[in-house]
Short mmCIF file of C-alpha atoms in Angstrom, two decimals:
data_model
loop_
_atom_site.label_atom_id
_atom_site.label_comp_id
_atom_site.label_asym_id
_atom_site.label_seq_id
_atom_site.Cartn_x
_atom_site.Cartn_y
_atom_site.Cartn_z
CA MET A 1 -240.93 57.44 -59.50
CA PRO A 2 -238.56 60.32 -58.73
CA ALA A 3 -234.95 59.34 -58.26
CA ASP A 4 -234.79 60.70 -54.71
CA GLU A 5 -237.93 58.86 -53.56
CA PRO A 6 -237.16 55.61 -51.76
CA SER A 7 -238.93 52.48 -52.93
CA VAL A 8 -241.59 50.71 -50.87
CA SER A 9 -239.33 47.67 -50.57
CA SER A 10 -236.51 49.87 -49.28
CA HIS A 11 -238.81 51.31 -46.63
CA SER A 12 -239.92 47.79 -45.67
CA THR A 13 -236.36 46.54 -45.35
CA GLU A 14 -235.27 49.48 -43.22
CA SER A 15 -238.38 49.15 -41.06
CA LEU A 16 -237.75 45.43 -40.53
CA PHE A 17 -234.10 46.06 -39.74
CA SER A 18 -234.98 48.74 -37.21
CA ARG A 19 -237.33 46.35 -35.40
CA ILE A 20 -234.63 43.74 -34.82
CA SER A 21 -233.16 43.87 -31.35
CA PRO A 22 -229.35 43.68 -31.67
CA PRO A 23 -228.80 41.77 -28.38
CA LEU A 24 -231.58 39.32 -29.19
CA ALA A 25 -230.08 38.84 -32.66
CA CYS A 26 -226.70 38.02 -31.08
CA LEU A 27 -228.23 35.57 -28.61
CA ALA A 28 -230.28 33.96 -31.39
CA LEU A 29 -227.17 33.53 -33.53
CA ALA A 30 -225.24 32.01 -30.62
CA THR A 31 -228.12 29.60 -29.96
CA ALA A 32 -228.39 28.60 -33.62
CA HIS A 33 -224.66 27.92 -33.71
CA ALA A 34 -225.01 25.74 -30.62
CA TRP A 35 -228.16 23.94 -31.78
CA PRO A 36 -226.61 20.52 -32.60
CA GLU A 37 -225.24 20.27 -29.06
CA LEU A 38 -228.46 21.42 -27.43
CA ILE A 39 -230.64 18.85 -29.17
CA ASN A 40 -228.19 16.07 -28.26
CA ALA A 41 -227.60 16.99 -24.63
CA HIS A 42 -227.71 13.32 -23.62
CA GLU A 43 -224.33 12.81 -25.28
CA LEU A 44 -222.56 14.52 -22.38
CA HIS A 45 -219.21 13.27 -21.02
CA SER A 46 -218.21 12.22 -17.52
CA ASP A 47 -216.70 15.55 -16.41
CA ALA A 48 -220.06 17.20 -17.01
CA ALA A 49 -221.92 14.25 -15.50
CA VAL A 50 -219.99 14.67 -12.24
CA VAL A 51 -221.34 18.21 -11.95
CA GLY A 52 -224.87 16.96 -12.63
CA LEU A 53 -224.58 14.12 -10.12
CA GLN A 54 -223.33 16.48 -7.44
CA ALA A 55 -226.19 18.87 -8.24
CA ARG A 56 -228.70 16.06 -7.71
CA HIS A 57 -227.14 15.21 -4.36
CA LEU A 58 -227.54 18.83 -3.25
CA PHE A 59 -231.28 18.17 -3.09
CA HIS A 60 -230.56 15.54 -0.43
CA GLY A 61 -228.59 17.99 1.70
CA GLU A 62 -225.21 16.61 0.65
CA TRP A 63 -222.82 19.57 0.50
CA SER A 64 -219.19 19.96 -0.48
CA TRP A 65 -217.34 23.20 -1.13
CA PHE A 66 -215.24 21.49 -3.76
CA LEU A 67 -216.44 19.78 -6.89
CA TRP A 68 -216.36 16.02 -6.38
CA GLY A 69 -212.85 14.71 -6.82
CA SER A 70 -211.33 18.17 -7.25
CA GLY A 71 -209.23 20.13 -4.83
CA TYR A 72 -209.29 23.34 -6.85
CA GLN A 73 -212.67 23.63 -8.63
CA THR A 74 -215.59 24.46 -6.37
CA SER A 75 -219.19 23.30 -6.50
CA LEU A 76 -220.46 26.61 -7.94
CA ASP A 77 -221.37 25.03 -11.28
CA SER A 78 -223.23 22.26 -9.44
CA VAL A 79 -225.25 24.89 -7.56
CA VAL A 80 -226.14 26.58 -10.85
CA ALA A 81 -227.09 23.21 -12.34
CA ALA A 82 -229.31 22.50 -9.32
CA LEU A 83 -231.22 25.73 -10.00
CA TYR A 84 -231.84 24.62 -13.58
CA PHE A 85 -232.87 21.18 -12.31
CA LEU A 86 -235.56 22.87 -10.20
CA LEU A 87 -237.04 24.46 -13.31
CA LEU A 88 -236.41 21.87 -16.03
CA GLY A 89 -235.95 18.52 -14.30
CA LYS A 90 -232.74 16.73 -13.39
CA GLY A 91 -231.77 15.58 -16.87
CA PRO A 92 -229.05 16.18 -19.47
CA LEU A 93 -230.78 19.12 -21.18
CA ALA A 94 -231.06 21.10 -17.96
CA LEU A 95 -227.40 20.36 -17.22
CA THR A 96 -226.31 21.57 -20.67
CA LEU A 97 -228.47 24.68 -20.43
CA SER A 98 -227.00 25.47 -17.02
CA THR A 99 -223.70 26.18 -18.71
CA PHE A 100 -224.89 27.38 -22.13
CA GLY A 101 -227.21 29.81 -20.38
CA GLY A 102 -224.15 31.15 -18.61
CA HIS A 103 -222.47 31.72 -21.97
CA LEU A 104 -225.50 33.64 -23.23
CA LEU A 105 -225.33 35.84 -20.12
CA LEU A 106 -221.63 36.39 -20.85
CA VAL A 107 -222.49 37.53 -24.39
CA LEU A 108 -225.21 39.81 -23.04
CA CYS A 109 -222.83 41.39 -20.49
CA ALA A 110 -220.28 42.04 -23.25
CA TYR A 111 -222.95 43.57 -25.49
CA LEU A 112 -224.38 45.80 -22.73
CA THR A 113 -220.88 47.01 -21.86
CA LEU A 114 -220.06 47.88 -25.46
CA ALA A 115 -223.51 49.40 -26.09
CA ARG A 116 -222.61 52.13 -23.58
CA ARG A 117 -219.76 53.22 -25.87
CA TYR A 118 -221.01 52.40 -29.38
CA THR A 119 -224.30 52.25 -31.25
CA ARG A 120 -226.42 49.16 -30.70
CA TRP A 121 -225.48 47.58 -34.03
CA GLN A 122 -221.81 48.44 -33.61
CA ALA A 123 -221.90 46.72 -30.21
CA ALA A 124 -223.56 43.70 -31.83
CA LEU A 125 -220.90 43.65 -34.54
CA LEU A 126 -218.14 43.67 -31.93
CA VAL A 127 -219.60 40.73 -29.97
CA LEU A 128 -220.08 38.50 -33.03
CA PRO A 129 -216.82 36.63 -32.20
CA LEU A 130 -218.62 35.39 -29.06
CA CYS A 131 -221.59 34.09 -31.04
CA VAL A 132 -219.81 31.85 -33.55
CA VAL A 133 -216.95 30.18 -31.73
CA THR A 134 -214.46 27.36 -32.20
CA GLY A 135 -214.10 24.03 -30.43
CA PRO A 136 -212.05 25.19 -27.41
CA LEU A 137 -214.88 27.49 -26.33
CA HIS A 138 -217.40 24.67 -26.74
CA ILE A 139 -215.67 22.91 -23.85
CA TYR A 140 -217.04 25.51 -21.44
CA MET A 141 -220.23 26.47 -23.27
CA PHE A 142 -221.76 23.00 -23.21
CA SER A 143 -219.98 21.16 -20.41
CA PRO A 144 -219.55 22.35 -16.84
CA PRO A 145 -217.51 23.15 -14.83
CA ARG A 146 -215.96 26.61 -15.45
CA GLN A 147 -218.61 28.60 -17.29
CA ALA A 148 -220.05 30.12 -14.10
CA ALA A 149 -216.67 31.69 -13.31
CA LEU A 150 -216.38 33.12 -16.82
CA THR A 151 -219.87 34.61 -16.61
CA LEU A 152 -219.00 36.27 -13.30
CA VAL A 153 -215.89 37.81 -14.90
CA PHE A 154 -218.01 39.46 -17.60
CA PHE A 155 -220.60 40.59 -15.07
CA ALA A 156 -217.73 42.25 -13.19
CA ILE A 157 -216.58 43.97 -16.40
CA TRP A 158 -220.08 45.37 -16.93
CA LEU A 159 -220.22 46.62 -13.35
CA ILE A 160 -216.78 48.23 -13.41
CA ASP A 161 -217.39 49.87 -16.79
CA GLY A 162 -220.56 51.53 -15.52
CA ALA A 163 -219.07 52.62 -12.20
CA PRO A 164 -217.70 56.06 -13.25
CA THR A 165 -221.20 57.31 -14.09
CA ALA A 166 -222.99 55.51 -11.24
CA PRO A 167 -224.52 57.59 -8.42
CA HIS A 168 -221.83 56.26 -6.06
CA PRO A 169 -218.76 55.36 -8.19
CA ALA A 170 -216.68 54.08 -5.29
CA ARG A 171 -219.38 51.65 -4.20
CA ALA A 172 -219.94 50.51 -7.78
CA LEU A 173 -216.22 49.86 -8.22
CA ALA A 174 -216.14 47.95 -4.95
CA LEU A 175 -219.03 45.77 -6.13
CA GLY A 176 -217.36 45.15 -9.49
CA GLY A 177 -214.09 44.25 -7.78
CA ALA A 178 -215.88 41.91 -5.39
CA VAL A 179 -217.62 40.05 -8.24
CA ALA A 180 -214.29 39.73 -10.06
CA GLY A 181 -212.77 38.21 -6.93
CA LEU A 182 -215.71 35.85 -6.43
CA ALA A 183 -215.21 34.53 -9.96
CA CYS A 184 -211.97 32.97 -8.71
CA LEU A 185 -213.99 31.03 -6.14
CA GLY A 186 -215.89 29.37 -8.98
CA ASP A 187 -212.79 28.29 -10.85
CA PRO A 188 -209.11 29.26 -10.66
CA TYR A 189 -209.05 29.94 -14.41
CA ALA A 190 -210.61 33.30 -13.54
CA LEU A 191 -207.21 34.24 -12.09
CA VAL A 192 -205.88 34.76 -15.61
CA PHE A 193 -208.32 37.67 -16.03
CA LEU A 194 -207.17 39.49 -12.89
CA PRO A 195 -204.32 41.52 -14.47
CA GLY A 196 -206.66 42.87 -17.14
CA LEU A 197 -209.44 43.48 -14.62
CA ALA A 198 -207.04 45.26 -12.26
CA LEU A 199 -205.90 47.58 -15.06
CA PHE A 200 -209.50 48.16 -16.11
CA LEU A 201 -210.54 48.97 -12.57
CA ALA A 202 -207.65 51.40 -12.12
CA LEU A 203 -208.49 53.19 -15.38
CA SER A 204 -212.16 53.33 -14.44
CA ALA A 205 -211.26 54.83 -11.05
CA TRP A 206 -209.12 57.42 -12.87
CA GLN A 207 -212.13 58.74 -14.76
CA GLY A 208 -214.12 61.55 -13.11
CA ASP A 209 -213.28 63.90 -10.26
CA PRO A 210 -209.45 63.91 -9.89
CA ARG A 211 -209.80 64.45 -6.14
CA GLN A 212 -211.58 61.11 -5.75
CA ARG A 213 -209.31 58.93 -7.89
CA LEU A 214 -207.35 57.33 -5.09
CA ALA A 215 -210.44 56.79 -2.97
CA ARG A 216 -212.30 55.15 -5.86
CA ALA A 217 -209.33 52.95 -6.72
CA ALA A 218 -208.87 51.94 -3.08
CA SER A 219 -212.56 51.09 -2.83
CA GLY A 220 -212.45 48.98 -5.99
CA PHE A 221 -209.35 47.03 -4.99
CA ALA A 222 -210.68 46.55 -1.46
CA GLY A 223 -213.80 45.02 -3.00
CA GLY A 224 -211.59 42.76 -5.09
CA LEU A 225 -209.65 41.58 -2.04
CA LEU A 226 -212.89 40.95 -0.16
CA GLY A 227 -214.26 38.99 -3.13
CA ILE A 228 -211.19 36.82 -3.54
CA PHE A 229 -210.84 36.14 0.20
CA PRO A 230 -213.26 33.13 0.19
CA ALA A 231 -211.25 31.54 -2.62
CA TRP A 232 -208.00 32.11 -0.72
CA LEU A 233 -209.54 30.74 2.47
CA LEU A 234 -210.77 27.62 0.69
CA ARG A 235 -207.30 27.00 -0.75
CA GLN A 236 -205.98 26.75 2.82
CA SER A 237 -208.25 23.79 3.63
CA PRO A 238 -206.77 20.26 3.85
CA GLN A 239 -208.84 19.16 0.82
CA ALA A 240 -207.30 21.79 -1.46
CA SER A 241 -204.76 20.90 -4.13
CA HIS A 242 -202.24 23.48 -5.25
CA GLY A 243 -200.18 21.86 -7.97
CA VAL A 244 -202.53 23.08 -10.69
CA PHE A 245 -201.46 26.68 -10.06
CA GLY A 246 -197.84 25.97 -10.88
CA LEU A 247 -195.96 28.17 -13.35
CA THR A 248 -192.46 27.06 -14.29
CA SER A 249 -189.95 27.84 -16.99
CA GLY A 250 -189.29 24.11 -17.16
CA MET A 251 -192.50 23.74 -19.21
CA LEU A 252 -191.60 26.52 -21.62
CA SER A 253 -190.22 24.46 -24.52
CA HIS A 254 -193.01 21.87 -24.39
CA ASN A 255 -195.77 24.45 -24.01
CA LEU A 256 -194.54 26.79 -26.73
CA ASP A 257 -194.31 23.92 -29.19
CA LEU A 258 -197.86 22.84 -28.34
CA LEU A 259 -199.05 26.45 -28.45
CA TRP A 260 -197.69 27.18 -31.90
CA HIS A 261 -198.43 23.91 -33.66
CA VAL A 262 -201.64 22.72 -32.01
CA CYS A 263 -203.49 24.85 -29.49
CA LEU A 264 -203.35 28.34 -31.00
CA PRO A 265 -204.34 27.08 -34.48
CA TYR A 266 -207.21 25.18 -32.83
CA LEU A 267 -208.40 28.28 -30.97
CA LEU A 268 -208.08 30.52 -34.04
CA ALA A 269 -209.97 28.21 -36.44
CA VAL A 270 -206.84 27.38 -38.46
CA SER A 271 -207.06 23.72 -37.41
CA VAL A 272 -210.47 22.06 -37.28
CA TYR A 273 -211.14 18.88 -35.30
CA PHE A 274 -214.31 16.85 -35.01
CA SER A 275 -215.29 13.53 -33.46
CA SER A 276 -217.32 10.70 -34.92
CA GLU A 277 -218.01 7.06 -34.15
CA THR A 278 -214.59 6.18 -35.53
CA GLY A 279 -212.61 8.66 -33.43
CA LEU A 280 -211.09 12.13 -33.72
CA HIS A 281 -210.57 13.61 -37.19
CA THR A 282 -208.89 16.67 -38.65
CA TRP A 283 -210.74 18.52 -41.39
CA GLN A 284 -208.65 19.18 -44.47
CA PRO A 285 -210.02 22.34 -46.10
CA PRO A 286 -209.45 23.35 -49.70
CA THR A 287 -206.47 25.64 -50.22
CA TRP A 288 -208.56 28.74 -50.76
CA PHE A 289 -210.42 28.23 -47.48
CA HIS A 290 -207.20 27.56 -45.58
CA CYS A 291 -205.96 30.93 -46.82
CA LEU A 292 -209.19 32.44 -45.51
CA GLN A 293 -208.56 30.76 -42.14
CA LEU A 294 -205.05 32.20 -41.93
CA LEU A 295 -206.33 35.64 -42.94
CA GLY A 296 -209.08 35.48 -40.33
CA ALA A 297 -206.70 34.47 -37.53
CA THR A 298 -204.22 37.19 -38.54
CA THR A 299 -206.96 39.79 -38.68
CA LEU A 300 -208.28 38.92 -35.24
CA LEU A 301 -204.87 38.98 -33.59
CA GLY A 302 -203.94 42.14 -35.50
CA GLY A 303 -207.13 43.82 -34.34
CA ILE A 304 -206.35 42.94 -30.71
CA VAL A 305 -202.82 44.34 -31.01
CA TRP A 306 -204.21 47.44 -32.72
CA GLY A 307 -206.53 47.86 -29.76
CA GLY A 308 -203.61 47.76 -27.35
CA VAL A 309 -201.62 50.38 -29.29
CA SER A 310 -204.69 52.58 -29.65
CA ALA A 311 -205.45 52.35 -25.94
CA ALA A 312 -202.02 53.82 -25.26
CA PHE A 313 -201.67 56.39 -28.03
CA ALA A 314 -204.86 57.01 -30.04
CA ARG A 315 -207.08 60.05 -29.56
CA LEU A 316 -210.21 58.16 -28.67
CA PRO A 317 -212.76 58.65 -25.91
CA PHE A 318 -211.24 57.48 -22.65
CA GLU A 319 -214.11 55.03 -22.05
CA ARG A 320 -213.28 53.20 -25.28
CA ARG A 321 -209.56 53.23 -24.62
CA ARG A 322 -209.87 51.57 -21.22
CA LEU A 323 -212.06 48.83 -22.72
CA ALA A 324 -209.46 48.30 -25.43
CA ALA A 325 -206.73 48.14 -22.80
CA LEU A 326 -208.65 45.40 -20.99
CA GLY A 327 -209.10 43.29 -24.11
CA ALA A 328 -205.58 43.78 -25.43
CA THR A 329 -203.98 42.99 -22.07
CA MET A 330 -205.50 39.52 -22.09
CA LEU A 331 -203.52 38.47 -25.18
CA PRO A 332 -199.99 38.60 -23.65
CA VAL A 333 -201.23 37.56 -20.19
CA THR A 334 -202.98 34.46 -21.53
CA LEU A 335 -200.07 33.46 -23.76
CA ALA A 336 -197.57 33.90 -20.91
CA ALA A 337 -199.71 31.87 -18.49
CA PHE A 338 -200.10 29.11 -21.08
CA ALA A 339 -196.36 29.03 -21.82
CA LEU A 340 -195.46 28.49 -18.14
CA SER A 341 -198.40 26.42 -16.88
CA VAL A 342 -197.92 22.89 -15.56
CA MET A 343 -201.47 22.06 -16.72
CA VAL A 344 -200.74 22.24 -20.46
CA MET A 345 -200.78 18.70 -21.83
CA ASP A 346 -202.43 18.21 -25.23
CA ARG A 347 -204.78 19.59 -27.88
CA LEU A 348 -207.57 20.13 -25.34
CA SER A 349 -205.30 22.51 -23.44
CA ALA A 350 -206.42 25.07 -26.01
CA ARG A 351 -209.26 25.69 -23.54
CA TYR A 352 -206.78 27.64 -21.42
CA LEU A 353 -206.46 30.17 -24.26
CA VAL A 354 -210.15 31.11 -24.57
CA ALA A 355 -209.67 34.38 -22.67
CA ILE A 356 -208.07 35.77 -25.85
CA VAL A 357 -211.25 35.33 -27.88
CA LEU A 358 -213.65 36.12 -25.04
CA THR A 359 -212.17 39.58 -24.45
CA ALA A 360 -211.45 40.30 -28.13
CA PRO A 361 -214.67 42.38 -28.58
CA PHE A 362 -213.31 44.99 -26.18
CA ALA A 363 -209.93 45.15 -27.93
CA LEU A 364 -211.47 45.43 -31.40
CA GLY A 365 -213.27 48.71 -30.67
CA PRO A 366 -210.45 51.00 -31.91
CA ALA A 367 -210.34 49.12 -35.22
CA LEU A 368 -214.04 49.80 -35.66
CA ASP A 369 -213.43 53.47 -34.82
CA ALA A 370 -210.67 53.73 -37.41
CA LEU A 371 -212.32 51.76 -40.22
CA GLY A 372 -215.96 52.57 -39.74
CA SER A 373 -218.70 49.98 -39.38
CA LYS A 374 -218.83 48.74 -42.98
CA ARG A 375 -215.10 48.35 -43.52
CA PHE A 376 -214.66 46.84 -40.08
CA ALA A 377 -217.37 44.30 -40.84
CA LEU A 378 -215.61 43.46 -44.09
CA ALA A 379 -212.26 43.08 -42.32
CA LEU A 380 -213.80 40.85 -39.64
CA THR A 381 -215.60 38.62 -42.16
CA PRO A 382 -212.70 36.14 -42.75
CA TRP A 383 -212.50 35.45 -39.02
CA LEU A 384 -216.26 35.10 -38.61
CA VAL A 385 -216.56 32.74 -41.58
CA SER A 386 -213.65 30.53 -40.56
CA SER A 387 -214.81 30.48 -36.91
CA LEU A 388 -218.36 29.70 -38.01
CA VAL A 389 -217.21 26.75 -40.11
CA ALA A 390 -214.74 25.46 -37.51
CA GLY A 391 -217.26 25.67 -34.71
CA TRP A 392 -220.01 24.08 -36.77
CA LEU A 393 -217.86 21.16 -37.92
CA ALA A 394 -216.76 20.65 -34.31
CA HIS A 395 -220.27 19.32 -33.61
CA GLY A 396 -219.06 16.18 -35.37
CA SER A 397 -221.47 13.27 -35.16
CA ASP A 398 -224.33 15.64 -34.30
CA LEU A 399 -224.32 16.64 -37.97
CA ALA A 400 -225.51 14.75 -41.02
CA GLY A 401 -223.45 16.43 -43.71
CA ILE A 402 -223.83 20.05 -42.68
CA TRP A 403 -227.27 19.67 -41.10
CA PRO A 404 -228.00 19.10 -37.41
CA VAL A 405 -229.33 15.67 -36.56
CA ARG A 406 -230.95 14.61 -33.31
CA HIS A 407 -230.11 11.18 -31.98
CA ASP A 408 -233.19 9.89 -30.20
CA PRO A 409 -232.11 8.89 -26.67
CA ARG A 410 -234.95 6.34 -26.51
CA ALA A 411 -233.41 4.44 -29.42
CA SER A 412 -229.85 4.85 -28.23
CA ASP A 413 -227.24 2.27 -27.33
CA GLU A 414 -227.54 3.49 -23.74
CA THR A 415 -231.20 2.45 -23.70
CA ALA A 416 -230.32 -1.00 -25.05
CA LEU A 417 -227.55 -1.35 -22.48
CA ARG A 418 -229.86 -0.36 -19.62
CA ALA A 419 -232.40 -2.99 -20.67
CA ALA A 420 -229.70 -5.68 -20.93
CA LEU A 421 -228.32 -4.85 -17.49
CA ARG A 422 -231.79 -4.85 -15.96
CA ALA A 423 -232.60 -8.23 -17.51
CA ARG A 424 -229.53 -9.71 -15.81
CA GLY A 425 -230.12 -8.02 -12.48
CA LEU A 426 -226.96 -5.92 -12.75
CA GLU A 427 -227.08 -2.61 -10.87
CA ARG A 428 -223.36 -2.05 -10.20
CA GLY A 429 -220.51 -1.82 -12.63
CA LEU A 430 -216.99 -0.75 -13.55
CA ALA A 431 -215.78 1.09 -16.64
CA ASP A 432 -213.28 3.58 -17.96
CA TYR A 433 -213.64 6.99 -16.28
CA TRP A 434 -215.15 8.58 -19.39
CA VAL A 435 -217.89 5.94 -19.40
CA ALA A 436 -218.55 5.44 -15.68
CA TYR A 437 -219.98 8.75 -14.47
CA ARG A 438 -221.70 9.46 -17.77
CA LEU A 439 -223.78 6.29 -17.57
CA THR A 440 -224.41 6.72 -13.84
CA PHE A 441 -225.92 10.14 -14.57
CA LEU A 442 -227.96 8.96 -17.57
CA TYR A 443 -229.34 6.04 -15.54
CA ASP A 444 -230.34 8.35 -12.66
CA GLU A 445 -228.05 6.34 -10.33
CA GLU A 446 -230.30 3.30 -10.61
CA VAL A 447 -227.15 1.73 -12.04
CA VAL A 448 -223.97 2.92 -10.33
CA ILE A 449 -220.73 2.57 -12.26
CA ALA A 450 -217.32 3.41 -10.80
CA PRO A 451 -214.03 3.83 -12.68
CA TRP A 452 -211.98 0.64 -12.92
CA HIS A 453 -208.98 2.50 -11.48
CA ALA A 454 -209.75 3.69 -7.94
CA ASN A 455 -207.39 6.66 -8.30
CA LEU A 456 -209.86 8.16 -10.79
CA ASP A 457 -212.75 8.11 -8.32
CA ARG A 458 -214.65 11.39 -8.06
CA TYR A 459 -217.15 10.13 -5.47
CA PRO A 460 -215.92 7.36 -3.11
CA PRO A 461 -219.43 6.19 -2.03
CA TYR A 462 -219.94 4.84 -5.56
CA ARG A 463 -216.80 2.73 -5.11
CA ALA A 464 -218.23 1.35 -1.85
CA LEU A 465 -221.51 0.38 -3.55
CA VAL A 466 -219.71 -1.37 -6.39
CA GLY A 467 -217.31 -3.04 -3.97
CA ALA A 468 -220.19 -4.51 -1.98
CA ALA A 469 -221.81 -6.17 -5.01
CA GLN A 470 -221.15 -9.86 -5.70
CA ARG A 471 -221.81 -9.52 -9.43
CA VAL A 472 -220.79 -6.43 -11.40
CA ALA A 473 -220.67 -5.44 -15.03
CA TYR A 474 -217.50 -4.27 -16.73
CA ILE A 475 -218.73 -1.97 -19.52
CA TYR A 476 -216.66 -1.13 -22.57
CA ASP A 477 -217.64 1.75 -24.89
CA PRO A 478 -215.64 1.74 -28.16
CA TRP A 479 -216.31 5.47 -28.57
CA ARG A 480 -215.16 6.66 -25.17
CA SER A 481 -213.18 3.99 -23.31
CA LYS A 482 -209.45 4.66 -23.18
CA GLU A 483 -208.79 1.12 -21.94
CA ASP A 484 -208.13 -1.89 -24.18
CA LEU A 485 -210.93 -4.46 -23.94
CA ALA A 486 -208.76 -7.45 -24.85
CA THR A 487 -206.19 -6.53 -22.21
CA ARG A 488 -208.84 -6.08 -19.56
CA GLU A 489 -210.52 -9.39 -20.46
CA ALA A 490 -207.20 -11.22 -20.40
CA SER A 491 -206.32 -9.88 -16.95
CA ILE A 492 -209.62 -11.25 -15.63
CA THR A 493 -209.44 -14.68 -17.29
CA HIS A 494 -205.83 -15.08 -16.09
CA ALA A 495 -206.97 -14.52 -12.49
CA GLU A 496 -205.01 -11.28 -12.15
CA THR A 497 -207.94 -9.44 -10.55
CA GLU A 498 -210.27 -9.89 -7.60
CA PHE A 499 -212.84 -11.55 -9.89
CA LEU A 500 -213.30 -15.19 -10.83
CA PRO A 501 -211.69 -16.05 -14.18
CA ASN A 502 -214.91 -17.44 -15.68
CA LEU A 503 -217.08 -14.62 -17.02
CA GLU A 504 -220.13 -13.97 -19.17
CA LYS A 505 -219.83 -11.69 -22.16
CA PHE A 506 -222.56 -9.97 -24.14
CA THR A 507 -223.14 -6.90 -26.30
CA ALA A 508 -225.85 -4.26 -26.20
CA GLY A 509 -225.75 -1.72 -28.98
CA ARG A 510 -222.15 -0.65 -29.35
CA TYR A 511 -221.33 -1.65 -25.77
CA THR A 512 -219.53 -4.83 -24.76
CA VAL A 513 -220.21 -6.08 -21.23
CA LEU A 514 -218.28 -8.59 -19.12
CA VAL A 515 -220.28 -9.98 -16.20
CA LEU A 516 -217.84 -10.43 -13.31
CA THR A 517 -218.26 -12.40 -10.09
CA ARG A 518 -216.21 -11.91 -6.95
#
């Protein structure tokens, strides 16, 4: 065979590669990375269950602008869940898909935005950090609320990016601004994106006919004000709570310590946490892999900073520079908001940093321009590998070794508990918050369980139902309950509660149940 004649296998490989759809490949990778969670959707927690319960009640005409028990998060995610319930039934899988589907739409919006400025495979390469993600992003991907707001942010980015070449740029910018504002109605976390979106909108308005710049910018910002008006109006209602929006320098020392030692390493795959039946664990990697983790985190942050510098000074197409400016802006904005926020409390506060990773694909464009596709892919590999491993291990008990394992809900402890409660005629109960709403959702409200502490109620009618029952079950879950069983039992037997001191005690699966009588 002549040296310059390609082999049959080479032709086959290139032909196969050309048939692969880059966006579908990205979505398939994101789904594969999420697979352990998707096949174990019944292991949801109470925060997600509240969204699902409210979605079910929407079918009965029961409406609330706010999410149950929240004065700042709205019922948008419950509305989205209700749509999935119409198609897939009102169960845990539909609830999980209602938020994971939103993440896939976010990935698609990012890809379609980048595909306007780069080749299809370059765009796919840039969005890979959204396909293999660490634990903090799982919090939104698999458990509502919040994902709907994030998806709206990325839909707004796609709209604004395409506005300069739209038939009516001013209208397109107004629509993009309005969607960005509406994202804040879904969840106030969208507010952290507004500085970057405002800059992006201004730069997009700048592109094109110089005589129309001010008019386009005014149209875009007017759309943004119109979009955010419903959120502002809702915050004026008596049910609204405002403390969550607080920024204060008094939190600076505490937040910076948590940022540096816990939350940023967790976000950037330097620290890996996973849960099992015995609690929360930290993975201790071998030294060589820890070096890879540090290199990956440094490379990602360096690429974002490079994007910011390039947006200001590099000779790149203006369309790419404004995307890079958007992505790079989110790094200092997110870190500053985290440092001053009154909501930062513990390891799980790393979820407030996810904007850094979500917008990273836009900031990384100039690095791809400078290095070329192959060298950029090589430079990004340490981050992708460490993020892949961290995110996979975060699935915890949904893995057997490194392989996904499905826990059959029909053979679960929840099934055994339901049978034991039914046998004793118990349809009302009390439990720790993280147990109460979860079980109420899984049992389709045939058994209603309220939190032991009334101040943790998310839906007062459940409290009324439990309060009217003569006999109730106190349910203890060793995996999820934050309360101490012995302390709770002692308070009852010592007549320190509203219940009689004599009680029945039994176990069902891992659960311990105290039968209480008023």
